[in-house]
Each structure stands twice: as structure tokens, then as C-alpha cells.
Tab-separated table of C-alpha atoms in Angstrom:
chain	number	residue	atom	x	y	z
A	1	UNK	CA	46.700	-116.438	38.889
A	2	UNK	CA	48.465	-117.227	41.734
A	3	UNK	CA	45.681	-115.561	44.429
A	4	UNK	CA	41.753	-114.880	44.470
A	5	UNK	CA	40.095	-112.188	46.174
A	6	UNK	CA	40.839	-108.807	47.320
A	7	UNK	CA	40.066	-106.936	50.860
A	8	UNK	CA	39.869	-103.913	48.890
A	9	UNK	CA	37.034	-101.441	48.200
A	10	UNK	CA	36.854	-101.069	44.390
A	11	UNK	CA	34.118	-102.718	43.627
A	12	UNK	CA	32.026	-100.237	42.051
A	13	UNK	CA	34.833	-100.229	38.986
A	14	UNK	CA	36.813	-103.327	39.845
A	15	UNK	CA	35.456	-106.677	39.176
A	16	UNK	CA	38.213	-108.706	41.697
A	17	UNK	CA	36.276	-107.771	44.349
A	18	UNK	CA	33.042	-108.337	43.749
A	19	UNK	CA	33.373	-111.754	41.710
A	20	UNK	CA	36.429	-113.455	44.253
A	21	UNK	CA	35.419	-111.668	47.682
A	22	UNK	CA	37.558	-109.920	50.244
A	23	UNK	CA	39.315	-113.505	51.768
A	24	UNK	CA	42.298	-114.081	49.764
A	25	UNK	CA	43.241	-117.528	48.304
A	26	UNK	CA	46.820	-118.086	47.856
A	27	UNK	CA	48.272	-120.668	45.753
A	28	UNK	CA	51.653	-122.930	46.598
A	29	UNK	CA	54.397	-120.932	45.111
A	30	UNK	CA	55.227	-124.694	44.081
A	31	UNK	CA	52.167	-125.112	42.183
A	32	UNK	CA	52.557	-121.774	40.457
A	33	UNK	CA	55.746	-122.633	39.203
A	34	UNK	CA	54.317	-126.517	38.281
A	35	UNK	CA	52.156	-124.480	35.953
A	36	UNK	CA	54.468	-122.187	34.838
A	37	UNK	CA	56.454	-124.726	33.871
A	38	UNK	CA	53.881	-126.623	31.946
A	39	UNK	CA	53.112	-123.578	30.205
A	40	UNK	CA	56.633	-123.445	28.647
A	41	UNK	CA	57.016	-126.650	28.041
A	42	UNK	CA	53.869	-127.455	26.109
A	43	UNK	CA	52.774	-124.545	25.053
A	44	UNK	CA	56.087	-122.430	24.308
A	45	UNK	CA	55.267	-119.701	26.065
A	46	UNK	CA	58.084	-117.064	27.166
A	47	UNK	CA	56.162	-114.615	29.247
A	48	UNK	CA	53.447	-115.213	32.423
A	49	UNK	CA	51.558	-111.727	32.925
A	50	UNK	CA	49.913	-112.756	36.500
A	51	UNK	CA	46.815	-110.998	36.914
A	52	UNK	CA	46.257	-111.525	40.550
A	53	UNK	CA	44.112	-108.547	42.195
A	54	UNK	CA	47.105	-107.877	44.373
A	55	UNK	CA	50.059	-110.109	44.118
A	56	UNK	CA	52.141	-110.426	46.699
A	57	UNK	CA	49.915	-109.304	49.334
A	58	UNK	CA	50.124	-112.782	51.043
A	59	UNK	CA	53.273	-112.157	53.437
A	60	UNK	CA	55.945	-114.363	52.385
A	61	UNK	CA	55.014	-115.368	49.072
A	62	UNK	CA	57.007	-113.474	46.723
A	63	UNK	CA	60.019	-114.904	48.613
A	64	UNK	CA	58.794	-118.248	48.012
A	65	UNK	CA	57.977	-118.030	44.513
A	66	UNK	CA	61.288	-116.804	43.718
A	67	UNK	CA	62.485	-118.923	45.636
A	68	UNK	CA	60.902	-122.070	44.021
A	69	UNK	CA	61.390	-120.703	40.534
A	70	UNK	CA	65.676	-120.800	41.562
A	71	UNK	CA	65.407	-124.146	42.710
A	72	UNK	CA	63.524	-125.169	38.978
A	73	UNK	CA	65.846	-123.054	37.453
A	74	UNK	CA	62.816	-122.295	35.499
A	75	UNK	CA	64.367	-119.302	32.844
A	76	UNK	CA	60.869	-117.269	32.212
A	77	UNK	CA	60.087	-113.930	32.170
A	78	UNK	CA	56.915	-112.888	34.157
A	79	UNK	CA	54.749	-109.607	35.160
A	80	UNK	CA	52.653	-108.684	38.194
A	81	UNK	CA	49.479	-106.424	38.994
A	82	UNK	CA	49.660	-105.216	42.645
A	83	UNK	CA	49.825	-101.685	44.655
A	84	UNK	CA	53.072	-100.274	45.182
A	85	UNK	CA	52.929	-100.111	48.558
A	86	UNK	CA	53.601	-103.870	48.824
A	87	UNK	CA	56.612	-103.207	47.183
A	88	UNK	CA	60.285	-102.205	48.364
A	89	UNK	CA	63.647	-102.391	46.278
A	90	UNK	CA	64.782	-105.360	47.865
A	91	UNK	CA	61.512	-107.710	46.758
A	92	UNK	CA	61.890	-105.927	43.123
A	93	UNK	CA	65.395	-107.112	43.323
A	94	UNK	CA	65.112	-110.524	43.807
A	95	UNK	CA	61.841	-110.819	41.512
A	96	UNK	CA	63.841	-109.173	38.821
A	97	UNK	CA	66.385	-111.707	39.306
A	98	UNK	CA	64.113	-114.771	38.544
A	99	UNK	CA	62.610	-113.094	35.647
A	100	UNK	CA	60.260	-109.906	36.624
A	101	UNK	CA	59.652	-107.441	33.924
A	102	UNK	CA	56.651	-105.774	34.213
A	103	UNK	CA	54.179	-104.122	37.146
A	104	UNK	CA	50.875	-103.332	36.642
A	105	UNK	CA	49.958	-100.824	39.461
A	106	UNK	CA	46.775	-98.718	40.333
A	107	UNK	CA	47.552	-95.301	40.981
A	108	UNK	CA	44.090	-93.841	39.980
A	109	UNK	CA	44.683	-90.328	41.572
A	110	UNK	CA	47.215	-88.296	42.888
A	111	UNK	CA	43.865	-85.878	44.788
A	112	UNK	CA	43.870	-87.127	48.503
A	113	UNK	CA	40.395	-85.615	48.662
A	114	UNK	CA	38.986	-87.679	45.646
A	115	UNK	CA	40.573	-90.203	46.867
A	116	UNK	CA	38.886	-90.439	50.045
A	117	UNK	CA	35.620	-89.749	48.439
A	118	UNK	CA	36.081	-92.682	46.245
A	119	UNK	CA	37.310	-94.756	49.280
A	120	UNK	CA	40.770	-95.358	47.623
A	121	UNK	CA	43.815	-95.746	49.861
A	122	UNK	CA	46.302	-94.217	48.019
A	123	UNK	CA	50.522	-94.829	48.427
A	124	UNK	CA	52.086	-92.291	48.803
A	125	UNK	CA	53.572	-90.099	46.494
A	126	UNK	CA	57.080	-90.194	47.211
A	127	UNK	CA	56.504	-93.998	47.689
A	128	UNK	CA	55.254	-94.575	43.968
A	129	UNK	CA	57.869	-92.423	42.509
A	130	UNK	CA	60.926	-94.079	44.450
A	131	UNK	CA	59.473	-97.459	43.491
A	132	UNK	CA	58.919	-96.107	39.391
A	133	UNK	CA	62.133	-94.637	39.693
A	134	UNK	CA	63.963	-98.022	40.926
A	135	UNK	CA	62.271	-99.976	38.307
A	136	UNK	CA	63.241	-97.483	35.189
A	137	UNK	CA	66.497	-97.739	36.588
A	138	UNK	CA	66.554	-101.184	36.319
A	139	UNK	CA	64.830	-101.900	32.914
A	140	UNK	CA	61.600	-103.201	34.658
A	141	UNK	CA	58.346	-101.829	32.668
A	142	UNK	CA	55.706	-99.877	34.626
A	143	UNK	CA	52.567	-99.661	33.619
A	144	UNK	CA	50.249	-97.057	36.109
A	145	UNK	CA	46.420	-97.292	35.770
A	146	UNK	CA	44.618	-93.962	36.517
A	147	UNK	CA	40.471	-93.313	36.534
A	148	UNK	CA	39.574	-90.464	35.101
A	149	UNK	CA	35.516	-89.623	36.498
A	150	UNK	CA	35.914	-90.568	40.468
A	151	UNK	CA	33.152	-88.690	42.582
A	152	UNK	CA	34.296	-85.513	43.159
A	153	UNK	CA	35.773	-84.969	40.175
A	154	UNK	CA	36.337	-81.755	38.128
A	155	UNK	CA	37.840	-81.222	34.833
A	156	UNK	CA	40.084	-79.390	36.882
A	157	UNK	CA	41.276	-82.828	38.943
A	158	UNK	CA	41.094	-84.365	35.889
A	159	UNK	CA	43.610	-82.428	34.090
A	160	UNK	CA	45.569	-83.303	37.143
A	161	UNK	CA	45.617	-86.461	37.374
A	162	UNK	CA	46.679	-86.476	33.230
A	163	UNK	CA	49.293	-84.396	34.004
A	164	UNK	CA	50.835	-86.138	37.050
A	165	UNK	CA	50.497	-90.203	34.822
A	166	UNK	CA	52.968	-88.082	32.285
């Protein structure tokens, strides 16, 4: 991990929340990459799946992790789990460049209504698919979590929301 704690109001599914608190706890980008480093070199490991609550939602730090893995020249490839709407093509860009290939992201619903109910702040639509779209384009995997059962729910909804993760 490279942060503890999330501000956000999942708790009654989401353990981040409720076991790290709301204040996030961000990490040196240069200690990250000490210990991504250490994992390839004594372990042999090729891949780092971070499984921050929200990566990146520190201002500045995906910059400076990429920009501390360049000046290792640390060659790993690495995923992230973190809400789209911290994302833009430029921060893809220069993630993918220092060895991004995977996002984890919460989309849970596409209902605004359930969403509310739930109190779940969704991205928007167009948002998500630009940022999917980008990252087929460029060979980066997406992987979407959805909850099927949020109050309000209807197998109508439900159908819905299996429907729009295809």
C-alpha cells in the first residue's frame, strides 16, 4: 500500500473505511519505490497490484511516484484500485509509461437514485466510459466492481446494472 484510510462512506460493505479511518496516510513515493524495489530484487516479483482504498487521491502523488520510479529506472509492472474520477488521460499516460497495467475501479451502479440512497458518489457516466475507453485503447486492463443488493434495489435495477458492467 502506498496510503491508509479513506474519506469515503462505504463502510457498511467496505472494510477501508472502517478499519484505516477517513484521514488519509500517504507514503513517500520514495519509500514506495524502496519497497518495490526490494520486492524484485529479493523476491522476483514482476507485478505490484497496490491495493490502496483510493490511490492517487493525495494531490501530487502519482506524479511523484512516477516520477521516482524514472529516476530508479525501476522496469516493473504495477496496478491500482481508485475511482475514476481521480483519473484523466494525461496521469494514465505517464503511469502507463512507468509500468501501469491494471485499474481496479468501483462503479457499483449506474442508478443515480440508488446511488444516493446508498450514499455513493458516483462519476459520471461519460467520465467512466472516456476513461475505459482510453485505457482499452491503450492495452491497460480494467477491472469495474459493481454491487448487486444496494437499498433500493429491484430486480429491475439489478438487471441494469448487469447489463450496463457488459
Amino acid at each position: 500500500q502506498a496510503s491508509f484510510g479513506c474519506p469515503y462512506s462505504c463502510s457498511y460493505y467496505c472494510t477501508y473505511g472502517e478499519y484505516q479511518g477517513p484521514k488519509i496516510r500517504q507514503r513517500s513515493a520514495k519509500k514506495v519505490v524502496q519497497d518495490m524495489t526490494k520486492l524484485k530484487e529479493v523476491y522476483g516479483i514482476q507485478a505490484v497490484q497496490f491495493r490502496d482504498p483510493t490511490f492517487g487521491l493525495k494531490k501530487g502523488f502519482i506524479d511523484d511516484l512516477c516520477t521516482e520510479i524514472e529516476k530508479q529506472g525501476l522496469q516493473i509492472k504495477w496496478g491500482i484500485e481508485t475511482r475514476l474520477d481521480l483519473l484523466n488521460e494525461e496521469k494514465i499516460s505517464r503511469m502507463q509509461a512507468v509500468g501501469l497495467v491494471n485499474i481496479n475501479c468501483g462503479i457499483e451502479t449506474p442508478n443515480e437514485e440508488i446511488a444516493k440512497a446508498s450514499k455513493r458518489k458516483l462519476v459520471s457516466h461519460q467520465h467512466q466510459e472516456n476513461i475505459i475507453k482510453f485505457c482499452n485503447k491503450r492495452k491497460i486492463n480494467i477491472n469495474a466492481f459493481f454491487i448487486l443488493g444496494l437499498e433500493m434495489d429491484t430486480i429491475e435495477s439489478i438487471n441494469q446494472t448487469i447489463s450496463y458492467a457488459l
